[in-house]
Coordinates of C-alpha atoms and ligand atoms in Angstrom, one line a residue:
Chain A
X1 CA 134.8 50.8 31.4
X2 CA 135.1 54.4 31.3
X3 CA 132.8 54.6 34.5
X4 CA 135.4 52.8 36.6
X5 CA 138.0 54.7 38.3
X6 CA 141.9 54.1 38.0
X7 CA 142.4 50.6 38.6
X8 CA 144.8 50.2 41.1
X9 CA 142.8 51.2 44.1
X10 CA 142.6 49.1 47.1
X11 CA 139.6 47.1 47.4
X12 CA 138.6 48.8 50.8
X13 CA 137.2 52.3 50.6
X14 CA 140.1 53.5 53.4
X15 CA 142.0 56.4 52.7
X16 CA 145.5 55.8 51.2
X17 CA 148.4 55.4 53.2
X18 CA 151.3 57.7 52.8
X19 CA 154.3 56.8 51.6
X20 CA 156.0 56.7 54.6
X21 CA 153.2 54.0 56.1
X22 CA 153.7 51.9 53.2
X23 CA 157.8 52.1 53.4
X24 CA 157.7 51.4 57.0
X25 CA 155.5 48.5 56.1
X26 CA 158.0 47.1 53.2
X27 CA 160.8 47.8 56.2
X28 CA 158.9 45.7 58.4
X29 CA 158.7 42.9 56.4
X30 CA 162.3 43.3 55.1
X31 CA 163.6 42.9 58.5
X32 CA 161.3 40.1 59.4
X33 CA 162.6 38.2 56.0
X34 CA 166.3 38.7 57.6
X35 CA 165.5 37.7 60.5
X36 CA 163.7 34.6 59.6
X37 CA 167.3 33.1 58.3
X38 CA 165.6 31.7 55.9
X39 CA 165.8 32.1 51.7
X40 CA 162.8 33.3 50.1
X41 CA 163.8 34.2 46.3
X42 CA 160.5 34.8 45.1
X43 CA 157.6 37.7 46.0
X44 CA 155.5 37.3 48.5
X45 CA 151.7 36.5 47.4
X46 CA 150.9 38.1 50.8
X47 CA 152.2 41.4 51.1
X48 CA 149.7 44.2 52.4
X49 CA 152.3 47.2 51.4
X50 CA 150.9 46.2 47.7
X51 CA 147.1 46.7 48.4
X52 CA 145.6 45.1 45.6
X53 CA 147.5 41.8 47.1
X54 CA 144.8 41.7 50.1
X55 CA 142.0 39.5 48.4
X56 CA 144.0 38.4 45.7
X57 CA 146.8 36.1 47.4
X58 CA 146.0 32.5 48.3
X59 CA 146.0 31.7 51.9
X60 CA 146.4 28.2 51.9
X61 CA 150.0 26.5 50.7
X62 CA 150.2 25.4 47.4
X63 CA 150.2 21.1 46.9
X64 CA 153.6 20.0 45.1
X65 CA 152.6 17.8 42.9
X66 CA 155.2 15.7 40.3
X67 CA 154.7 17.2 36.6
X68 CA 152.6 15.1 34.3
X69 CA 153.7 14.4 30.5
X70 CA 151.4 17.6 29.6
X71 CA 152.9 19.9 31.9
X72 CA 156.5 18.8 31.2
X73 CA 156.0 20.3 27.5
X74 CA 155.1 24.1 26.6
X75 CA 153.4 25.3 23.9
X76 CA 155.7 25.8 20.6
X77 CA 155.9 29.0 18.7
X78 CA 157.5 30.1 15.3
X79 CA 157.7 32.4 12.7
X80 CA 154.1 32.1 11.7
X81 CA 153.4 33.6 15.0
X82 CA 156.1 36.6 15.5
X83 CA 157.0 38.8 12.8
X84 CA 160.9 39.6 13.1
X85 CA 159.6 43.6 13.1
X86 CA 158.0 43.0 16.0
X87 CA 161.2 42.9 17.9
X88 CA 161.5 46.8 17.1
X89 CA 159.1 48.7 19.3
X90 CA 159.9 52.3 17.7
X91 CA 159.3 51.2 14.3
X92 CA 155.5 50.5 14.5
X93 CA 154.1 53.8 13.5
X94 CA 154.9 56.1 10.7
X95 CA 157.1 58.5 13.1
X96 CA 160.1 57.8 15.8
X97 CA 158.3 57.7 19.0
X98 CA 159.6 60.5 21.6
X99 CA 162.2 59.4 24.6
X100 CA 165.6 57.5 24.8
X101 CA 166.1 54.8 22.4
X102 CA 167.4 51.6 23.9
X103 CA 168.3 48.0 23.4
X104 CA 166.9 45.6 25.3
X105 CA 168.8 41.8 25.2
X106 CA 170.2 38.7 26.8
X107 CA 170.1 35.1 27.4
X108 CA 166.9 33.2 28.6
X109 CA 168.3 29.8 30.4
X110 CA 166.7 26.9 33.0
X111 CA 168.1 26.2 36.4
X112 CA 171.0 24.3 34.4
X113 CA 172.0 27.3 32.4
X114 CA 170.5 25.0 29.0
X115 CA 169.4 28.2 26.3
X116 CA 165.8 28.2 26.1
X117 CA 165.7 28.3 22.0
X118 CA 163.5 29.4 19.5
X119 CA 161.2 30.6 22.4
X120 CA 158.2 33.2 23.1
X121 CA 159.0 36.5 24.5
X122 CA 156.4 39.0 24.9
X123 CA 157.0 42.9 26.7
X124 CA 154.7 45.7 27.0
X125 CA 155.5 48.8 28.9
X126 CA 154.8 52.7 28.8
X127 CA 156.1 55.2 26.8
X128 CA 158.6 57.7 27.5
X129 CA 156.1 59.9 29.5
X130 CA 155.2 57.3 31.7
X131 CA 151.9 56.5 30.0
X132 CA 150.3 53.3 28.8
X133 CA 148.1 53.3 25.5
X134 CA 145.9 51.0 27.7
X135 CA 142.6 53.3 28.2
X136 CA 142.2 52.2 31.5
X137 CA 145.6 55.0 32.4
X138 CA 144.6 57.7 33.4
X139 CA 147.6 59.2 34.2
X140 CA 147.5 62.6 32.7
X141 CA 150.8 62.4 30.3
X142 CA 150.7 62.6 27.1
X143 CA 150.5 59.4 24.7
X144 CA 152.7 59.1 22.0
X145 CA 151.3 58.4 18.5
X146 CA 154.6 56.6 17.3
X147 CA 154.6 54.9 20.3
X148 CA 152.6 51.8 21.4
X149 CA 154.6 49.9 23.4
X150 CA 154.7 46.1 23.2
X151 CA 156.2 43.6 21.5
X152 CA 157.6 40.4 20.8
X153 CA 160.4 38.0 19.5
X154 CA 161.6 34.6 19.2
X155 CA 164.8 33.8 21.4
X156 CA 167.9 32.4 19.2
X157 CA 169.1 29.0 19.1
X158 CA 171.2 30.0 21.9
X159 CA 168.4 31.6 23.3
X160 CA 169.4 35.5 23.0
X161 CA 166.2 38.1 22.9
X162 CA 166.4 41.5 21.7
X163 CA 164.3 44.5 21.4
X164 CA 165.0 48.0 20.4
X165 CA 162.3 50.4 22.3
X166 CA 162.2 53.7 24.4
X167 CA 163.2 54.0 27.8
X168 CA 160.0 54.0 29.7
X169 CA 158.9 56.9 32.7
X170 CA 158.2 55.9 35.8
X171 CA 154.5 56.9 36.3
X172 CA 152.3 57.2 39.4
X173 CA 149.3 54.7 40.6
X174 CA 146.9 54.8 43.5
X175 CA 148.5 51.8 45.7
X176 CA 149.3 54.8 48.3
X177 CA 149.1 59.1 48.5
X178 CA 152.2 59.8 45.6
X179 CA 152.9 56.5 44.9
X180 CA 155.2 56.0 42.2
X181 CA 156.0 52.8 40.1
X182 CA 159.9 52.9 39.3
X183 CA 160.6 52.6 35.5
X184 CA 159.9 49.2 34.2
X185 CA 159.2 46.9 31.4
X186 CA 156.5 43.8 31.4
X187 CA 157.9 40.7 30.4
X188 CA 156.3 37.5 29.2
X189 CA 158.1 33.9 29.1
X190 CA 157.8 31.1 28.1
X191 CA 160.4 28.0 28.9
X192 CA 160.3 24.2 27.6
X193 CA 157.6 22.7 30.4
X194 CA 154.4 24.6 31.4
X195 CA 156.1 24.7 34.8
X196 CA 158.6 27.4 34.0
X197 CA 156.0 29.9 32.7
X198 CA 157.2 33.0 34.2
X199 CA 155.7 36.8 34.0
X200 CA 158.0 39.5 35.6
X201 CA 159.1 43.1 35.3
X202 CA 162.6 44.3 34.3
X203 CA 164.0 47.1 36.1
X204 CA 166.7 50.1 35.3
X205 CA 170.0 50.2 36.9
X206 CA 169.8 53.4 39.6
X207 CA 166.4 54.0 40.1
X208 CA 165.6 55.8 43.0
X209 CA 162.0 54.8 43.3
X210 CA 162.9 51.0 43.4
X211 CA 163.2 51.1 47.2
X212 CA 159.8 52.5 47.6
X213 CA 158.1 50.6 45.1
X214 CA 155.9 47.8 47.1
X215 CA 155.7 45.5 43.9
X216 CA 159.2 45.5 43.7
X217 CA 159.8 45.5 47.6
X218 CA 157.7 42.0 47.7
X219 CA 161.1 40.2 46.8
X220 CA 162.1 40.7 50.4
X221 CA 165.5 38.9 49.3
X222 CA 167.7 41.6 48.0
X223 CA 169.5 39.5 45.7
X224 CA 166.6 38.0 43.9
X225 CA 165.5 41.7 44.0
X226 CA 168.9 42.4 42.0
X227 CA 168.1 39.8 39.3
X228 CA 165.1 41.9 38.0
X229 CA 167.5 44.8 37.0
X230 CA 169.1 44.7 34.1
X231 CA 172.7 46.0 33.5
X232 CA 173.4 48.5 31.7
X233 CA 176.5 47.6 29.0
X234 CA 178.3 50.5 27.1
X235 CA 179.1 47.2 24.5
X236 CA 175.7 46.9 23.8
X237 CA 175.4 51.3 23.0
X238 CA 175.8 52.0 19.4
X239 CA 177.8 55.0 18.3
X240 CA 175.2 58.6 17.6
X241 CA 172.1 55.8 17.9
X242 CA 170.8 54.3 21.0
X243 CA 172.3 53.1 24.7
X244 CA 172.4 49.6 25.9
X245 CA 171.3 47.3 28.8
X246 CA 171.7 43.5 29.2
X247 CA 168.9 41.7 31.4
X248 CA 169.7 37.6 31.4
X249 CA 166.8 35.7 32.6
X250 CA 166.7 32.0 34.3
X251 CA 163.6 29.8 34.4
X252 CA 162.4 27.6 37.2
X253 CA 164.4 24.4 37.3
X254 CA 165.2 21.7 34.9
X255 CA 161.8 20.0 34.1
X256 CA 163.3 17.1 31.9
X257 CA 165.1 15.4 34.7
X258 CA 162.1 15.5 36.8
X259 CA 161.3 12.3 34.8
X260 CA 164.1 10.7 36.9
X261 CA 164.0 10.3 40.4
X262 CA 166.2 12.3 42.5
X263 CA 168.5 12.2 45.8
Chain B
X1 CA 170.7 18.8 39.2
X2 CA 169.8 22.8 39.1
X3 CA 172.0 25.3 40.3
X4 CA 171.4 28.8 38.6
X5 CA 168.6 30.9 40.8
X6 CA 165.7 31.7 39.5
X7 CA 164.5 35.4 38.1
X8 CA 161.7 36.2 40.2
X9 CA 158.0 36.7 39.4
X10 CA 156.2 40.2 39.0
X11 CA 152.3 40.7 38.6
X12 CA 150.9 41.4 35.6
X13 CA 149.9 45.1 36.7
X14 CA 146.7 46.4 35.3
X15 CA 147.4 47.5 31.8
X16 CA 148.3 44.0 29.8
X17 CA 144.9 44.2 27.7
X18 CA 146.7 46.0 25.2
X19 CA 149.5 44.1 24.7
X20 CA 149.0 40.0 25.5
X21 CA 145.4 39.3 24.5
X22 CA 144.6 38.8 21.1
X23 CA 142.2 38.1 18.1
X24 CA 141.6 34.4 18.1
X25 CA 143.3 33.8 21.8
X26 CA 140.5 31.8 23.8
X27 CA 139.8 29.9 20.7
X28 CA 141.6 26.9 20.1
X29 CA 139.1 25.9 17.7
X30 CA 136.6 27.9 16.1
X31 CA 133.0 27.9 18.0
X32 CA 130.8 25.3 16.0
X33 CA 133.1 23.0 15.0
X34 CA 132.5 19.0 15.7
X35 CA 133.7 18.0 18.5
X36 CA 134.1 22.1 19.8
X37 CA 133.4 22.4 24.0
X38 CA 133.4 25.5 26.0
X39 CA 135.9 25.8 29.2
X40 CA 134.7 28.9 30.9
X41 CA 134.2 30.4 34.7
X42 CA 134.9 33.3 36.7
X43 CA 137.8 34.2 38.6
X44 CA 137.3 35.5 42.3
X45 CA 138.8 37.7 45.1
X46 CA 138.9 37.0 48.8
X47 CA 135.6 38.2 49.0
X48 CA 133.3 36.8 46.4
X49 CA 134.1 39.4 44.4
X50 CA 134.8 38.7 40.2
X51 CA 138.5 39.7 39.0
X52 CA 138.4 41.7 35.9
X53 CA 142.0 41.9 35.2
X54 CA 142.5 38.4 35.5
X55 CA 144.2 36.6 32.8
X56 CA 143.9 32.7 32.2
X57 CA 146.5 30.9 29.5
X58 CA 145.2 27.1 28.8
X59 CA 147.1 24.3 28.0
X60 CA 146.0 20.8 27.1
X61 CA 146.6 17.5 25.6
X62 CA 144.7 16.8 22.0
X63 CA 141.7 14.9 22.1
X64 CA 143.6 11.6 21.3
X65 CA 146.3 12.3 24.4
X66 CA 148.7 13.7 22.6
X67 CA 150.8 16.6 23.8
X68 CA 150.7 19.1 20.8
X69 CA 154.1 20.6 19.5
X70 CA 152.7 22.9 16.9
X71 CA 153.1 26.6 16.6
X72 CA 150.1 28.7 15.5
X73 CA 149.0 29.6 18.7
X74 CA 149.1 33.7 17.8
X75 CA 148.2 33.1 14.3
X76 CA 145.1 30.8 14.3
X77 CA 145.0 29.7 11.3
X78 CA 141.4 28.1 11.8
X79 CA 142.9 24.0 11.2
X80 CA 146.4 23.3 13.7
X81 CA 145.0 22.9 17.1
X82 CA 148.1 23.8 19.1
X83 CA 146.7 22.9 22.3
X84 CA 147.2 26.3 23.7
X85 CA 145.3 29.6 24.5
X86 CA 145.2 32.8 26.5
X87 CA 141.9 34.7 27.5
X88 CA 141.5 37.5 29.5
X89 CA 138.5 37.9 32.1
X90 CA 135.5 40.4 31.1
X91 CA 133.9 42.8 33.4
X92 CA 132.5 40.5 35.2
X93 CA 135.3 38.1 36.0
X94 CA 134.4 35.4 33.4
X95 CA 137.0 33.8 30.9
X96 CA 135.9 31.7 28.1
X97 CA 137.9 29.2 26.2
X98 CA 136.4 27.3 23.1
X99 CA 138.7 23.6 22.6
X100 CA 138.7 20.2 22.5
X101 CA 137.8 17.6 25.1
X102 CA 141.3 16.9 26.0
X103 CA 142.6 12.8 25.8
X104 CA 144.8 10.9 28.1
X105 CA 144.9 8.5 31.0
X106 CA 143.4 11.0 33.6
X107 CA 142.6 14.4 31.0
X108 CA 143.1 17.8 32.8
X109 CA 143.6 21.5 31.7
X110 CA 146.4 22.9 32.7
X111 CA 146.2 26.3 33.4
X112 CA 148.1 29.7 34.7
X113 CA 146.5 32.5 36.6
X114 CA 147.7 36.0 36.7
X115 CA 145.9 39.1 38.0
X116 CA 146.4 42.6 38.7
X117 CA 147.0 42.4 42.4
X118 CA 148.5 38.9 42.3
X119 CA 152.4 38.9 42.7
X120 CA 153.3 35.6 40.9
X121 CA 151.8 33.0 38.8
X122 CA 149.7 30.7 40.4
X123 CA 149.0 27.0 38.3
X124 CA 146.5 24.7 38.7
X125 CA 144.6 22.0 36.9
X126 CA 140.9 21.4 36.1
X127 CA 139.9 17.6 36.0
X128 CA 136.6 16.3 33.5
X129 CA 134.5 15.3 36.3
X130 CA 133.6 11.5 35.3
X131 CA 136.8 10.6 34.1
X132 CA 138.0 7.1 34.4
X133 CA 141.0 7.2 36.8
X134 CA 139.7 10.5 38.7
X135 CA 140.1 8.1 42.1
X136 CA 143.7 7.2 41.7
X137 CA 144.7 10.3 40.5
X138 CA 147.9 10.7 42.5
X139 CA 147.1 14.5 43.3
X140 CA 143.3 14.3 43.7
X141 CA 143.5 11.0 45.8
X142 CA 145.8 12.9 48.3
X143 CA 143.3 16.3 48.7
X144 CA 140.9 16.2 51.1
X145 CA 137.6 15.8 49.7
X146 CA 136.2 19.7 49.9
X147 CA 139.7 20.5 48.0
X148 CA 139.8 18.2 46.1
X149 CA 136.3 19.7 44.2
X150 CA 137.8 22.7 43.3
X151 CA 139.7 21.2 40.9
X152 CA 136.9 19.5 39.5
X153 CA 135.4 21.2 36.6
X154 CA 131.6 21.1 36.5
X155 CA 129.8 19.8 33.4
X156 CA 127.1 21.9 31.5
X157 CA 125.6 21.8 28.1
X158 CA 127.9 23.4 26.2
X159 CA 131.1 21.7 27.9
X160 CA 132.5 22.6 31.4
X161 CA 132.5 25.5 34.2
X162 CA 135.7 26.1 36.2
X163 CA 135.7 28.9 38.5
X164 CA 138.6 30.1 39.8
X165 CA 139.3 31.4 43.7
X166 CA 142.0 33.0 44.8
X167 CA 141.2 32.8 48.5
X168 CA 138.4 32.4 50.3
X169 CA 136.6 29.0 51.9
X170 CA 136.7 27.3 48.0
X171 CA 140.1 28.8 47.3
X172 CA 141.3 26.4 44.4
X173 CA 143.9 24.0 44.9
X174 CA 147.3 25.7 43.1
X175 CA 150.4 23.7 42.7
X176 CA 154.0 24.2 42.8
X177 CA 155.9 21.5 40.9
X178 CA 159.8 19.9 42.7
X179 CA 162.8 22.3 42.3
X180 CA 160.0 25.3 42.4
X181 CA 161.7 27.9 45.4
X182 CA 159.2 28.0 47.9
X183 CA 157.4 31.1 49.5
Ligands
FE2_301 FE1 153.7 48.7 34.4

């Protein structure tokens, strides 16, 4: 592991593209999306701006296929799996990790706006510096030792997360020459059907790197692009002790009426 | 009747390992218990190439059919099998799952793919070759037959082999299931 070089290299042995290749790339395909007339909420699997896409997208269309029993059901968690601490990502070492102390909540629905209850919710991220504890980063920032940077909870009954963490930094990667990711946290979910599995990044109000990011950029719709960044919500700040930011998040569809034919 | 708009996918990036794998993941059951089978296989690139930052989440009926509704899936706690598990590929691509042979009309494993370098989820399923009902399978029985084998796990002695490509002449069959936006 420690033979192999930072890990988001394209597969080809090119040179890297410059930044502005890869934003006239993202504004190609942004115009070609608006053109098209067409609404396309999700990323594109294809998208060459995000060179580690090339091999790793499917070419062929994917077969829609009605949900069997299994996959109408997820897996069930509860508090033999997640401690409630785990919720806190400062309070995991002896010290307060370095950086801006945040919440992180909101509501996790399904197409109907139903609460996903008592559910999974897994994030991971980097620290204030912009560096992940993960030894293959090989940015050269400095790791925090209070700081390790995931965790987890269970969504309420009405199906409210929360986490208290540090803002993460933005950091760089090797997509493209000074290629920066915006500031971001990882986030895991889990809905009531094995269909609505759904892994994504949430993004901070005002980021000026957001418009040159190709991950972000692969949700050529700027709306859906819009869902992915969360809010921030003075409400949520607490008085000489951290800031706030709201970040609701809706799953694919409404699985249990799939049993039932439709139109 | 659905009406709110879905929050988009992201990749997984590179730098999960530390945070979503964990001790006791890829085993649903401990190795060597009666009745314990292997699910393993490699994921690969365009290019024949193995994915080492590929991550694989399984989920699966209990041998009797049933759809489990247990927790424990984080906290094994060696007896409830909860019919779900996560595994992350090694260096050379290859995931490894220890379970049971699941039950049903048609059994299947259901499982989720993410990778660095892959912008969304992708889902598939991987069939017990042999299975009763395997013909009349109302999404194998629509594939033509050279895609229909990719999502036909192969048998070997400790259990079965299901590789995993993302593109390519074998790229696996993925699925998206009605009400999924399309790309
Ligand atoms: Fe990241």
């Amino acid at each position: 592991m420690s033979t192999t070089s930072r890990t988001d290299q394209p597969a080809t042995a090119a040179p890297l593209a410059d930044q502005a290749t890869i934003s006239a790339e993202i504004a190609a395909h942004a115009a070609e999306y608006a053109r098209s007339g067409r609404e396309r909420i999700v990323p594109l699997l294809d998208y060459p701006p995000y060179r580690s896409s090339l091999l790793r997208h499917p070419t062929k269309a994917p077969y829609q296929v009605d949900p069997e029993k299994l996959e109408r059901f997820a897996p069930v968690f509860g508090h033999s799996d997640v401690d409630p601490l785990e919720a806190d990502l400062t309070i995991q070492h002896r010290g307060e990790p370095l950086g801006e102390r945040i919440v992180v909540t909101g509501r996790v629905t399904d197409g109907d706006g139903r609460p996903v209850a008592h559910q999974l919710v897994e994030i991971w991220q980097a620290n204030s510096a912009g560096r992940y504890i993960h030894q293959r980063d090989r940015h050269p920032a400095p790791l925090d030792p209070n700081f390790t940077g995931m965790g987890r909870c269970l969504t309420d009954a009405n199906g409210y997360y929360r986490f208290v963490t540090i803002k993460p930094g933005p950091y760089p990667w090797r997509n493209h020459t000074n290629a920066w990711r915006p500031s971001h946290i990882h986030f895991s979910l889990f809905g009531t059907a094995f269909t609505q599995r759904l892994i994504t990044q949430m993004y901070f109000p005002g980021d000026p790197l957001q418009p040159l990011d190709p991950i972000f950029q692969s949700i050529t719709d700027p709306k859906a692009r819009e869902m992915l960044i969360a809010t921030y919500d003075h409400d949520l700040t607490q008085p000489e002790w951290c800031t706030g930011y709201r970040w609701d998040i809706v799953l694919t569809g409404s699985s249990r009426t799939w049993m039932e034919p439709t139109e | 009747m659905t009406t709110l708009r879905p929050t988009p996918g992201q990749t997984i990036g590179p730098f999960y390992g530390f945070a979503l794998p964990y001790p006791g993941g890829p085993e649903l059951v401990p190795p060597g218990r009666a009745g314990a089978i292997r699910l393993h296989g490699r994921v690969l690139d365009g290019a024949g190439e193995p994915i080492p930052d590929a991550l694989i989440e399984l989920w699966q009926t209990s041998p009797e059919g049933e759809v489990v509704q247990r927790p424990g899936s984080l906290r094994r706690d060696g007896w409830t099998f909860t019919g779900w598990g996560r595994c992350s590929t090694d260096n050379t691509g290859t995931y490894s799952f220890t379970t049971l042979r699941p039950g049903g009309p048609v059994p299947f494993f259901a499982l989720t793919v993410f990778a660095r370098g892959l912008l969304d989820r992708l889902f598939t399923r991987a069939y017990l070759p042999g299975s009763p009902g395997l013909e009349s399978d109302p999404l194998l029985s629509a594939l033509p037959a050279d895609r229909r084998e990719t999502l036909i796990a192969q048998p070997d002695q400790d259990g079965y082999v299901f590789d995993i490509h993302l593109q390519g002449e074998r790229e696996t069959v993925f699925l998206i299931y009605p009400g999924q936006p399309t790309r």
